[in-house]
CSV table of C-alpha atoms and ligand atoms in Angstrom, one decimal:
chain,number,residue,atom,x,y,z
A,318,MET,CA,-59.2,30.9,47.6
A,319,ALA,CA,-56.7,29.3,50.1
A,320,LYS,CA,-56.0,25.7,49.4
A,321,GLN,CA,-57.4,23.4,52.1
A,322,LYS,CA,-55.4,20.9,54.1
A,323,ILE,CA,-54.5,17.8,52.1
A,324,THR,CA,-54.8,14.7,54.2
A,325,ILE,CA,-53.9,11.1,53.4
A,326,GLU,CA,-57.6,10.2,53.7
A,327,LYS,CA,-58.6,12.8,51.0
A,328,ILE,CA,-55.9,11.5,48.6
A,329,THR,CA,-56.6,7.8,49.1
A,330,SER,CA,-60.3,8.3,48.9
A,331,LEU,CA,-60.1,10.3,45.6
A,332,CYS,CA,-57.6,7.7,44.2
A,333,LYS,CA,-60.0,4.9,44.9
A,334,ARG,CA,-63.3,6.7,44.1
A,335,ARG,CA,-62.0,8.0,40.7
A,336,GLY,CA,-60.0,5.0,39.6
A,337,PHE,CA,-56.4,6.2,40.1
A,338,VAL,CA,-55.0,3.7,42.6
A,339,PHE,CA,-56.3,0.5,44.3
A,340,LEU,CA,-54.9,-1.6,47.0
A,341,SER,CA,-53.6,-4.8,45.5
A,342,SER,CA,-55.7,-8.0,46.0
A,343,GLU,CA,-58.4,-6.0,47.7
A,344,ILE,CA,-61.1,-8.7,47.5
A,345,TYR,CA,-58.7,-10.9,49.5
A,346,GLY,CA,-58.4,-8.3,52.2
A,347,GLY,CA,-55.5,-6.5,50.5
A,348,PHE,CA,-51.8,-7.2,50.1
A,349,ALA,CA,-49.7,-4.7,52.1
A,350,ALA,CA,-47.4,-2.3,50.3
A,351,VAL,CA,-48.4,-3.2,46.8
A,352,TYR,CA,-50.8,-1.0,44.8
A,353,ASP,CA,-52.5,-1.3,41.4
A,354,TYR,CA,-53.0,1.7,39.1
A,355,GLY,CA,-56.5,2.1,37.7
A,356,PRO,CA,-57.6,3.6,34.4
A,357,TYR,CA,-56.7,7.2,35.3
A,358,GLY,CA,-53.7,6.2,37.4
A,359,ILE,CA,-52.0,4.4,34.5
A,360,GLU,CA,-52.6,7.4,32.3
A,361,LEU,CA,-51.0,9.8,34.8
A,362,LYS,CA,-48.1,7.4,35.4
A,363,ASN,CA,-47.5,7.0,31.7
A,364,ASN,CA,-47.6,10.7,31.1
A,365,LEU,CA,-45.1,11.4,33.9
A,366,ALA,CA,-42.8,8.6,32.5
A,367,ARG,CA,-43.2,10.0,28.9
A,368,GLU,CA,-42.3,13.6,30.0
A,369,TRP,CA,-39.3,12.3,32.0
A,370,TRP,CA,-38.1,10.3,29.0
A,371,LYS,CA,-38.6,13.2,26.7
A,372,HIS,CA,-36.3,15.4,28.7
A,373,MET,CA,-33.8,12.7,29.8
A,374,VAL,CA,-33.5,10.9,26.5
A,375,GLN,CA,-35.3,12.4,23.5
A,376,MET,CA,-34.0,15.9,24.0
A,377,ARG,CA,-30.4,14.9,24.9
A,378,ALA,CA,-27.8,14.0,22.3
A,379,ASP,CA,-25.7,12.5,25.1
A,380,VAL,CA,-28.3,10.0,26.6
A,381,VAL,CA,-29.6,6.8,25.2
A,382,GLY,CA,-32.4,4.5,26.6
A,383,LEU,CA,-32.5,0.9,27.8
A,384,ASP,CA,-35.0,-1.7,29.0
A,385,SER,CA,-33.1,-4.5,30.8
A,386,GLY,CA,-34.5,-7.6,32.6
A,387,ILE,CA,-35.7,-7.5,36.2
A,388,PHE,CA,-33.8,-10.8,36.8
A,389,MET,CA,-30.1,-10.7,36.5
A,390,HIS,CA,-27.3,-13.1,37.3
A,391,PRO,CA,-27.3,-13.5,41.2
A,392,ILE,CA,-23.7,-12.5,41.4
A,393,VAL,CA,-24.6,-9.0,40.2
A,394,TRP,CA,-26.0,-8.2,43.6
A,395,LYS,CA,-23.0,-9.7,45.4
A,396,ALA,CA,-20.8,-7.5,43.3
A,397,SER,CA,-22.9,-4.4,43.9
A,398,GLY,CA,-22.8,-5.0,47.7
A,399,HIS,CA,-26.6,-5.4,48.0
A,400,VAL,CA,-26.6,-9.0,49.1
A,401,ASP,CA,-24.3,-8.3,52.1
A,402,GLY,CA,-25.2,-4.7,52.9
A,403,PHE,CA,-28.6,-3.6,51.6
A,404,ASP,CA,-30.3,-3.7,55.0
A,405,ASP,CA,-32.5,-1.6,57.2
A,406,PRO,CA,-32.4,-2.0,61.0
A,407,ARG,CA,-35.6,-3.6,62.4
A,408,ILE,CA,-37.1,-3.8,65.8
A,409,ASP,CA,-40.1,-6.0,66.6
A,410,CYS,CA,-42.6,-5.5,69.4
A,411,LYS,CA,-42.7,-8.7,71.4
A,412,ASP,CA,-46.3,-8.0,72.6
A,413,CYS,CA,-48.2,-6.9,69.5
A,414,LYS,CA,-45.7,-8.1,66.9
A,415,THR,CA,-45.5,-4.7,65.1
A,416,ARG,CA,-42.4,-4.4,62.9
A,417,MET,CA,-40.6,-1.0,63.1
A,418,ARG,CA,-37.7,0.8,61.4
A,419,ALA,CA,-35.2,1.2,64.3
A,420,ASP,CA,-33.6,4.3,62.7
A,421,HIS,CA,-37.0,6.0,62.4
A,422,MET,CA,-37.7,5.2,66.1
A,423,LEU,CA,-34.5,7.0,67.1
A,424,GLU,CA,-35.6,10.1,65.3
A,425,ALA,CA,-38.2,10.7,68.0
A,426,PHE,CA,-35.2,11.2,70.4
A,427,GLY,CA,-33.5,13.7,68.0
A,428,ILE,CA,-31.0,11.1,66.9
A,429,ASP,CA,-30.1,11.0,63.1
A,430,ALA,CA,-29.8,7.2,62.6
A,431,ASP,CA,-29.8,7.3,58.8
A,432,LYS,CA,-27.6,4.6,57.5
A,433,MET,CA,-26.7,3.3,61.0
A,434,SER,CA,-26.2,-0.4,61.3
A,435,ALA,CA,-28.2,-2.5,63.9
A,436,ASN,CA,-25.1,-2.6,66.2
A,437,GLU,CA,-24.7,1.2,66.1
A,438,ILE,CA,-28.4,1.6,66.8
A,439,ASN,CA,-28.3,-0.8,69.8
A,440,ALA,CA,-25.4,1.3,71.2
A,441,GLU,CA,-27.6,4.4,70.9
A,442,ILE,CA,-30.5,2.6,72.5
A,443,LYS,CA,-28.2,1.6,75.4
A,444,LYS,CA,-27.1,5.3,75.8
A,445,LEU,CA,-30.8,6.3,75.9
A,446,LYS,CA,-31.5,3.6,78.6
A,447,GLU,CA,-28.7,5.0,80.7
A,448,LYS,CA,-30.4,8.3,80.6
A,449,GLY,CA,-33.7,6.7,81.7
A,450,LYS,CA,-35.3,6.8,78.2
A,451,LYS,CA,-36.9,3.8,76.5
A,452,LEU,CA,-38.1,3.2,72.9
A,453,LYS,CA,-41.8,2.4,72.7
A,454,CYS,CA,-43.8,0.3,70.2
A,455,THR,CA,-45.5,2.7,67.7
A,456,THR,CA,-48.7,0.6,67.9
A,457,CYS,CA,-49.3,-0.5,71.5
A,458,GLY,CA,-46.9,1.9,73.2
A,459,LYS,CA,-45.3,-0.9,75.3
A,460,THR,CA,-41.5,-1.1,75.7
A,461,ASN,CA,-41.1,-4.9,75.4
A,462,LEU,CA,-39.0,-4.7,72.2
A,463,THR,CA,-36.4,-6.9,70.5
A,464,PRO,CA,-32.9,-5.4,69.9
A,465,ALA,CA,-32.4,-3.9,66.5
A,466,LYS,CA,-31.4,-6.5,63.8
A,467,ASN,CA,-30.2,-5.9,60.2
A,468,PHE,CA,-33.0,-6.9,57.8
A,469,SER,CA,-32.2,-7.5,54.2
A,470,LEU,CA,-34.3,-5.5,51.7
A,471,MET,CA,-33.5,-7.9,48.9
A,472,VAL,CA,-36.5,-9.8,47.5
A,473,LYS,CA,-35.5,-13.4,46.7
A,474,SER,CA,-37.1,-15.6,44.2
A,475,ASN,CA,-36.0,-18.6,42.2
A,476,LEU,CA,-35.9,-19.7,38.6
A,477,GLY,CA,-35.7,-23.1,37.0
A,478,SER,CA,-36.4,-26.2,39.1
A,479,PRO,CA,-38.1,-25.2,42.4
A,480,THR,CA,-37.2,-28.6,44.1
A,481,ASP,CA,-35.9,-28.2,47.7
A,482,GLU,CA,-32.3,-29.0,47.0
A,483,LEU,CA,-32.1,-26.5,44.1
A,484,LEU,CA,-34.1,-23.7,45.8
A,485,GLU,CA,-31.0,-22.0,47.3
A,486,LYS,CA,-28.8,-22.8,44.3
A,487,ASN,CA,-31.3,-21.3,41.9
A,488,ALA,CA,-32.1,-18.3,44.1
A,489,VAL,CA,-32.2,-15.0,42.2
A,490,TYR,CA,-33.1,-11.6,43.3
A,491,LEU,CA,-35.7,-9.1,42.0
A,492,ARG,CA,-33.7,-6.0,41.3
A,493,PRO,CA,-33.8,-3.5,44.2
A,494,GLU,CA,-32.8,-0.7,41.8
A,495,THR,CA,-33.0,-0.5,38.0
A,496,CYS,CA,-29.5,0.9,37.5
A,497,GLY,CA,-27.9,-2.6,37.9
A,498,GLY,CA,-29.1,-3.5,34.3
A,499,ILE,CA,-27.5,-0.3,33.0
A,500,TYR,CA,-24.0,-1.2,34.4
A,501,LEU,CA,-24.3,-4.7,32.8
A,502,ASN,CA,-25.1,-3.1,29.4
A,503,TYR,CA,-22.6,-0.3,29.5
A,504,ARG,CA,-20.2,-2.4,27.4
A,505,ASN,CA,-22.9,-3.5,24.9
A,506,ILE,CA,-24.0,0.1,24.4
A,507,LEU,CA,-20.4,1.4,24.0
A,508,ASP,CA,-19.8,-1.3,21.3
A,509,SER,CA,-23.1,-1.0,19.5
A,510,THR,CA,-23.8,2.7,19.4
A,511,ARG,CA,-21.7,5.9,18.8
A,512,VAL,CA,-21.8,7.1,22.4
A,513,LYS,CA,-18.6,8.7,23.8
A,514,LEU,CA,-17.8,10.0,27.3
A,515,PRO,CA,-19.5,11.7,28.8
A,516,PHE,CA,-22.8,10.0,28.1
A,517,GLY,CA,-25.9,8.6,29.9
A,518,ILE,CA,-28.1,5.5,29.8
A,519,ALA,CA,-31.6,5.9,31.1
A,520,GLN,CA,-34.3,3.3,32.0
A,521,ILE,CA,-37.7,3.1,33.5
A,522,GLY,CA,-38.8,-0.1,35.3
A,523,LYS,CA,-39.9,-2.0,38.3
A,524,ALA,CA,-37.8,-2.4,41.4
A,525,PHE,CA,-38.5,-4.5,44.5
A,526,ARG,CA,-37.6,-4.0,48.2
A,527,ASN,CA,-38.6,-5.9,51.2
A,528,GLU,CA,-39.5,-2.7,53.1
A,529,ILE,CA,-39.9,-3.2,56.9
A,530,VAL,CA,-42.6,-0.5,57.2
A,531,ALA,CA,-44.7,0.4,54.3
A,532,ARG,CA,-47.7,2.3,55.5
A,533,GLN,CA,-47.6,5.5,53.6
A,534,PHE,CA,-49.9,4.7,50.7
A,535,ILE,CA,-47.8,4.7,47.5
A,536,PHE,CA,-44.8,6.6,49.0
A,537,ARG,CA,-43.0,3.4,50.2
A,538,THR,CA,-44.0,0.2,48.6
A,539,ARG,CA,-42.4,-3.2,48.1
A,540,GLU,CA,-42.9,-3.1,44.4
A,541,PHE,CA,-42.4,0.3,42.7
A,542,GLU,CA,-41.0,1.9,39.6
A,543,GLN,CA,-37.8,3.9,39.2
A,544,MET,CA,-36.7,6.2,36.4
A,545,GLU,CA,-32.9,6.2,36.5
A,546,MET,CA,-30.2,7.7,34.4
A,547,GLN,CA,-26.6,6.8,34.9
A,548,TYR,CA,-24.1,9.3,33.4
A,549,PHE,CA,-20.7,7.9,32.6
A,550,LEU,CA,-17.9,10.5,32.7
A,551,ARG,CA,-14.2,11.2,33.4
A,552,PRO,CA,-13.5,11.8,37.1
A,553,ASN,CA,-12.6,15.5,36.5
A,554,GLU,CA,-16.0,16.1,34.9
A,555,MET,CA,-17.9,14.9,37.9
A,556,GLN,CA,-18.5,18.1,39.9
A,557,GLU,CA,-19.6,20.2,36.8
A,558,LYS,CA,-22.0,17.5,35.5
A,559,TYR,CA,-23.4,16.9,39.0
A,560,GLU,CA,-24.3,20.5,39.3
A,561,GLU,CA,-25.7,20.6,35.8
A,562,TRP,CA,-27.9,17.6,36.3
A,563,LYS,CA,-29.1,18.9,39.7
A,564,LYS,CA,-30.2,22.1,38.0
A,565,MET,CA,-31.8,20.2,35.2
A,566,ARG,CA,-33.8,17.9,37.5
A,567,TRP,CA,-34.9,20.8,39.7
A,568,ASN,CA,-36.2,22.7,36.7
A,569,TRP,CA,-38.0,19.7,35.3
A,570,TYR,CA,-40.3,19.6,38.4
A,571,LEU,CA,-41.0,23.4,38.0
A,572,GLU,CA,-41.8,23.0,34.3
A,573,TYR,CA,-44.5,20.4,35.1
A,574,GLY,CA,-46.2,22.5,37.7
A,575,ILE,CA,-44.5,21.8,41.1
A,576,LYS,CA,-44.2,25.1,43.0
A,577,GLU,CA,-40.7,26.0,44.0
A,578,LYS,CA,-41.8,26.4,47.7
A,579,ASN,CA,-42.8,22.7,47.7
A,580,ILE,CA,-39.4,21.3,46.9
A,581,LYS,CA,-36.1,21.5,48.6
A,582,TRP,CA,-32.6,20.0,48.6
A,583,HIS,CA,-31.4,17.6,51.2
A,584,LYS,CA,-27.7,16.9,51.2
A,585,HIS,CA,-26.7,13.5,52.6
A,586,VAL,CA,-24.2,13.5,55.4
A,587,LYS,CA,-24.1,9.7,55.7
A,588,LEU,CA,-23.9,8.0,52.4
A,589,ALA,CA,-24.9,4.7,50.8
A,590,HIS,CA,-22.1,2.2,50.4
A,591,TYR,CA,-21.5,3.3,46.7
A,592,ALA,CA,-21.9,7.1,47.0
A,593,ALA,CA,-19.3,9.8,47.2
A,594,GLU,CA,-21.7,12.7,47.3
A,595,ALA,CA,-25.5,12.6,47.3
A,596,CYS,CA,-28.5,14.9,47.6
A,597,ASP,CA,-32.2,14.4,47.3
A,598,ILE,CA,-35.0,16.5,45.9
A,599,GLU,CA,-37.6,16.4,48.6
A,600,TYR,CA,-41.3,17.3,48.1
A,601,ASN,CA,-43.6,18.7,50.7
A,602,PHE,CA,-45.9,15.7,51.1
A,603,GLU,CA,-48.5,17.5,53.2
A,604,ALA,CA,-50.5,14.4,53.6
A,605,LEU,CA,-47.5,12.6,55.1
A,606,GLY,CA,-46.5,15.5,57.4
A,607,GLY,CA,-43.9,17.4,55.4
A,608,PHE,CA,-40.8,17.2,53.1
A,609,LYS,CA,-39.7,13.7,52.0
A,610,GLU,CA,-37.4,12.3,49.4
A,611,MET,CA,-38.7,12.1,45.8
A,612,GLU,CA,-35.5,11.8,43.8
A,613,GLY,CA,-31.9,11.2,44.6
A,614,ILE,CA,-28.9,12.5,42.7
A,615,HIS,CA,-25.7,10.6,43.5
A,616,GLN,CA,-22.1,10.6,42.6
A,617,ARG,CA,-21.3,6.9,42.5
A,618,GLY,CA,-17.6,7.1,41.6
A,619,ASP,CA,-16.2,4.1,39.8
A,620,TRP,CA,-17.7,1.7,42.4
A,621,ASP,CA,-20.2,-0.1,40.2
A,622,LEU,CA,-18.1,-0.7,37.1
A,623,SER,CA,-15.0,-1.6,39.1
A,624,GLN,CA,-17.0,-4.1,41.1
A,625,HIS,CA,-18.6,-5.7,38.0
A,626,GLN,CA,-15.2,-5.9,36.3
A,627,LYS,CA,-13.8,-7.6,39.4
A,628,PHE,CA,-16.6,-10.1,39.8
A,629,SER,CA,-17.2,-10.9,36.1
A,630,GLY,CA,-13.7,-10.7,34.8
A,631,ALA,CA,-15.0,-8.6,31.8
A,632,LYS,CA,-13.0,-5.6,30.8
A,633,LEU,CA,-15.1,-2.5,31.5
A,634,GLU,CA,-12.5,0.1,30.9
A,635,TYR,CA,-13.0,2.9,28.5
A,636,LEU,CA,-10.4,3.7,25.9
A,637,ASP,CA,-10.0,7.4,25.3
A,638,GLN,CA,-9.3,7.6,21.6
A,639,LYS,CA,-7.6,11.0,21.9
A,640,THR,CA,-5.2,10.3,24.8
A,641,GLY,CA,-4.9,6.5,24.5
A,642,GLU,CA,-5.8,6.4,28.2
A,643,LYS,CA,-7.7,3.4,29.6
A,644,PHE,CA,-9.8,3.9,32.7
A,645,ILE,CA,-13.0,2.9,34.5
A,646,PRO,CA,-15.6,5.7,33.9
A,647,HIS,CA,-17.1,7.3,37.0
A,648,ILE,CA,-20.9,7.5,37.3
A,649,MET,CA,-23.3,10.2,38.3
A,650,GLU,CA,-26.9,9.1,38.6
A,651,THR,CA,-30.3,10.7,38.8
A,652,SER,CA,-32.8,8.3,40.4
A,653,ALA,CA,-36.5,9.1,40.7
A,654,GLY,CA,-39.3,7.0,42.0
A,655,LEU,CA,-42.2,7.2,39.5
A,656,ASN,CA,-44.8,6.3,42.2
A,657,ARG,CA,-43.5,9.0,44.6
A,658,MET,CA,-43.5,11.5,41.7
A,659,PHE,CA,-47.1,10.4,40.9
A,660,PHE,CA,-48.0,11.1,44.6
A,661,ALA,CA,-46.3,14.5,44.6
A,662,PHE,CA,-48.0,15.6,41.3
A,663,LEU,CA,-51.4,14.4,42.7
A,664,HIS,CA,-50.7,16.5,45.8
A,665,GLU,CA,-49.7,19.5,43.9
A,666,ALA,CA,-52.8,19.3,41.6
A,667,TYR,CA,-55.3,18.7,44.5
A,668,THR,CA,-57.4,21.7,45.0
A,669,GLU,CA,-60.6,22.4,46.9
A,670,GLU,CA,-62.7,25.4,45.9
A,671,GLU,CA,-65.9,26.7,47.4
A,672,ILE,CA,-68.5,27.2,44.6
A,673,ASP,CA,-72.0,28.3,45.5
A,674,GLY,CA,-71.8,26.8,49.0
A,675,SER,CA,-70.4,23.4,48.0
A,676,THR,CA,-66.8,22.1,47.6
A,677,ARG,CA,-65.4,21.5,44.1
A,678,VAL,CA,-62.5,19.1,44.1
A,679,VAL,CA,-60.3,19.6,41.1
A,680,LEU,CA,-57.0,18.2,40.1
A,681,LYS,CA,-55.2,21.1,38.4
A,682,PHE,CA,-52.6,19.0,36.5
A,683,ASP,CA,-50.4,20.5,33.8
A,684,ARG,CA,-52.2,19.6,30.6
A,685,ARG,CA,-49.4,17.3,29.5
A,686,LEU,CA,-49.9,15.2,32.6
A,687,ALA,CA,-53.7,15.1,32.8
A,688,PRO,CA,-54.9,11.5,32.4
A,689,VAL,CA,-57.8,12.6,30.1
A,690,LYS,CA,-57.3,15.6,27.9
A,691,ILE,CA,-60.8,16.1,26.6
A,692,ALA,CA,-64.2,14.8,27.7
A,693,VAL,CA,-67.0,14.7,25.2
A,694,PHE,CA,-70.7,14.8,26.2
A,695,PRO,CA,-74.0,14.8,24.5
A,696,LEU,CA,-76.3,17.1,26.5
A,697,LEU,CA,-78.9,14.3,26.9
A,698,LYS,CA,-78.4,10.6,26.7
A,699,ASN,CA,-81.7,9.8,25.2
A,700,LYS,CA,-81.4,12.0,22.1
A,701,PRO,CA,-79.8,9.8,19.4
A,702,GLU,CA,-78.9,12.7,17.2
A,703,LEU,CA,-76.9,14.4,20.1
A,704,VAL,CA,-75.2,11.1,21.0
A,705,LYS,CA,-74.3,10.3,17.4
A,706,LYS,CA,-72.8,13.8,16.9
A,707,ALA,CA,-70.8,13.6,20.2
A,708,LYS,CA,-69.5,10.1,19.4
A,709,GLY,CA,-68.3,11.4,16.0
A,710,ILE,CA,-66.4,14.3,17.7
A,711,PHE,CA,-65.0,11.8,20.3
A,712,SER,CA,-63.7,9.5,17.5
A,713,GLY,CA,-62.0,12.5,15.7
A,714,LEU,CA,-60.3,14.0,18.8
A,715,ALA,CA,-59.3,10.6,20.2
A,716,LYS,CA,-56.9,10.1,17.3
A,717,LYS,CA,-54.8,12.8,18.9
A,718,TYR,CA,-55.7,13.0,22.5
A,719,MET,CA,-56.8,10.8,25.4
A,720,CYS,CA,-60.5,11.5,25.4
A,721,GLU,CA,-63.5,10.2,27.3
A,722,PHE,CA,-67.1,9.9,26.2
A,723,ASP,CA,-69.6,10.3,28.9
A,724,ASP,CA,-73.4,10.5,28.7
A,725,ASN,CA,-74.2,9.6,32.4
A,726,GLY,CA,-76.0,11.8,34.7
A,727,ASN,CA,-76.6,15.5,34.4
A,728,ILE,CA,-73.9,17.9,32.9
A,729,GLY,CA,-73.1,19.3,36.3
A,730,LYS,CA,-72.2,15.9,37.7
A,731,ARG,CA,-70.2,15.1,34.6
A,732,TYR,CA,-68.2,18.3,35.0
A,733,ARG,CA,-67.5,17.4,38.7
A,734,ARG,CA,-66.3,14.0,37.7
A,735,GLN,CA,-63.9,15.4,35.1
A,736,ASP,CA,-62.7,18.0,37.5
A,737,GLU,CA,-61.8,15.3,40.0
A,738,ILE,CA,-59.7,13.5,37.4
A,739,GLY,CA,-58.2,16.7,36.2
A,740,THR,CA,-59.6,16.8,32.6
A,741,PRO,CA,-58.6,20.3,31.2
A,742,TYR,CA,-61.5,20.5,28.7
A,743,CYS,CA,-65.1,19.3,28.4
A,744,VAL,CA,-67.0,19.5,25.1
A,745,THR,CA,-70.8,19.4,25.1
A,746,VAL,CA,-73.0,18.8,22.1
A,747,ASP,CA,-76.4,20.4,22.6
A,748,PHE,CA,-79.5,21.2,20.5
A,749,ASP,CA,-78.0,24.3,19.1
A,750,THR,CA,-75.2,22.2,17.7
A,751,ILE,CA,-77.6,20.2,15.6
A,752,GLU,CA,-80.2,22.8,14.9
A,753,LYS,CA,-78.3,26.1,14.6
A,754,ASP,CA,-74.6,26.6,14.6
A,755,ASN,CA,-72.7,23.3,14.3
A,756,SER,CA,-70.8,24.5,17.3
A,757,VAL,CA,-70.1,22.9,20.7
A,758,THR,CA,-69.6,24.3,24.2
A,759,VAL,CA,-66.0,24.0,25.4
A,760,ARG,CA,-65.6,24.3,29.2
A,761,ASP,CA,-62.2,25.1,30.8
A,762,ARG,CA,-61.4,23.1,34.0
A,763,ASP,CA,-59.6,25.9,35.8
A,764,THR,CA,-61.7,29.0,35.0
A,765,MET,CA,-64.9,27.0,34.4
A,766,LYS,CA,-65.6,29.5,31.6
A,767,GLN,CA,-67.4,28.2,28.6
A,768,GLU,CA,-67.1,29.2,24.9
A,769,ARG,CA,-68.7,28.1,21.7
A,770,VAL,CA,-66.4,26.6,19.1
A,771,LYS,CA,-67.3,25.4,15.6
A,772,ILE,CA,-66.9,21.6,15.2
A,773,GLU,CA,-64.7,22.1,12.2
A,774,GLU,CA,-62.4,24.4,14.2
A,775,LEU,CA,-62.0,22.0,17.2
A,776,ASP,CA,-58.8,20.5,15.8
A,777,ASP,CA,-57.1,23.9,15.5
A,778,TYR,CA,-58.6,25.0,18.8
A,779,PHE,CA,-57.1,22.1,20.8
A,780,GLY,CA,-53.9,22.1,18.8
A,781,GLU,CA,-53.4,25.6,20.1
A,782,LYS,CA,-54.4,24.7,23.7
A,783,PHE,CA,-52.2,21.7,23.9
A,784,LYS,CA,-49.2,23.3,22.2
A,785,ILE,CA,-46.2,23.3,24.4
B,1373,GAP,N1,-30.1,3.7,42.3
B,1373,GAP,C1,-30.1,4.5,43.4
B,1373,GAP,C2,-31.3,4.3,44.2
B,1373,GAP,O1,-32.0,3.3,44.1
B,1373,GAP,P1,-32.6,5.2,46.3
B,1373,GAP,O2,-32.5,6.5,47.0
B,1373,GAP,O3,-32.6,4.0,47.1
B,1373,GAP,O4,-31.5,5.2,45.2
B,1373,GAP,C3,-34.2,6.2,44.4
B,1373,GAP,O5,-34.0,5.2,45.4
B,1373,GAP,C4,-35.7,6.6,44.4
B,1373,GAP,O6,-36.5,5.5,44.3
B,1373,GAP,C5,-36.1,7.3,45.7
B,1373,GAP,O7,-35.8,8.7,45.7
B,1373,GAP,C6,-37.6,7.1,45.7
B,1373,GAP,O8,-38.3,8.0,44.9
B,1373,GAP,C7,-37.7,5.7,45.0
B,1373,GAP,N2,-37.9,4.6,46.0
B,1373,GAP,C8,-37.0,4.0,46.7
B,1373,GAP,N3,-37.5,3.1,47.5
B,1373,GAP,C9,-38.9,3.1,47.3
B,1373,GAP,C10,-40.0,2.4,47.8
B,1373,GAP,N4,-39.9,1.4,48.7
B,1373,GAP,N5,-41.2,2.7,47.3
B,1373,GAP,C11,-41.4,3.7,46.4
B,1373,GAP,N6,-40.4,4.4,45.9
B,1373,GAP,C12,-39.1,4.1,46.3
């Protein structure tokens, strides 16, 4: 049956209803652009992160992991160019006070304003005016707008004494990308492990950006998680490794269930201040109107290590033991947003099926990503012998799999609930289990077929099902 249209309302409603994602501080009216991940959300997020780590670190002899602090020396962000140049152009409506991304507003006129400064954008707005065209507020439709201004995306905080005179002196930034901590530890990792060029350092962690507009659910938030890998190499290795990693990242999405028709490459024409070549893997976020960036793969050259060497005075060159040559390694990065990936996989899994005149909503996740792997039910809640047996099965399976015990409502409702959170298998203990065959009914999420399996064979049965 054809998949029905996925809307943002359907996704957000499912996320709230089934405990995937909640708006931050909801009882206080909400806190824009920050989201909390509920019981099933954290499982899905952890599973995505684990599978990313598996392919990016565990299965690679040339990549090691790291977990660096969110706060770093404030000069780090001066050296990286973020303090002076990590801006988006902003326009405000003088009437209704809506804040807008000026570059996005120009898109409506067919102008690609990606990476344009506020001055460049104002020049474009002037040209439009000369042709009799005016930008309009996206909320009230009026044209009473401020000129574009550069707006820093850096989130400032302070550590130590928060007294007025020390506030500016103690100002620190919450990292806007996780890779900063990788550059600062490159020397430590070279000195403490046996890595040799080319090699990568990967990390997963929070990043913070003062986004001007953040109204697309978890797609663009002010607090989010990145999964980044910085690959250190000789300049002449760049092109080959860039192509290799592009292929590897593309295939990773396919392996975990993204359909090839739903991803595409976007090659950047205008580049970030550090990049020499860059492309994104875009996902078809139907709920947001089409293809949008999910992961970036960038050639960063020697920008980062050179800048940190210059600003810190530390020697960050690499000594090639074979040739005796000393040089600053170049860097190729893969940078994925965990939350965007979560959104994409939720999209991909979201399925509506017509069953006996009603709609079944089911999340058809790859089994490795499903938040709950097996749900265990006693047929009836008020039959202690069934409940006891089901609890015993739950305790055994839960040692290996994320399981859920549920004795609420009728079985049909319980299946629906598990379908909506994407649980691949439901196990039901019934009267035959106790009285006849010591077997249970195992129901498959996708086919909805049921089969009887002996309790003592469940371990092997699921071992086979969850085998990769
Ligand atoms: N270190 C390179 C870097 O940070 P980026 O393109 O700015 O590159 C990489 O970010 C990824 O991080 C994006 O592809 C996206 O998935 C995620 N990301 C960036 N800003 C985000 C935001 N405000 N909310 C959620 N995810 C974001």
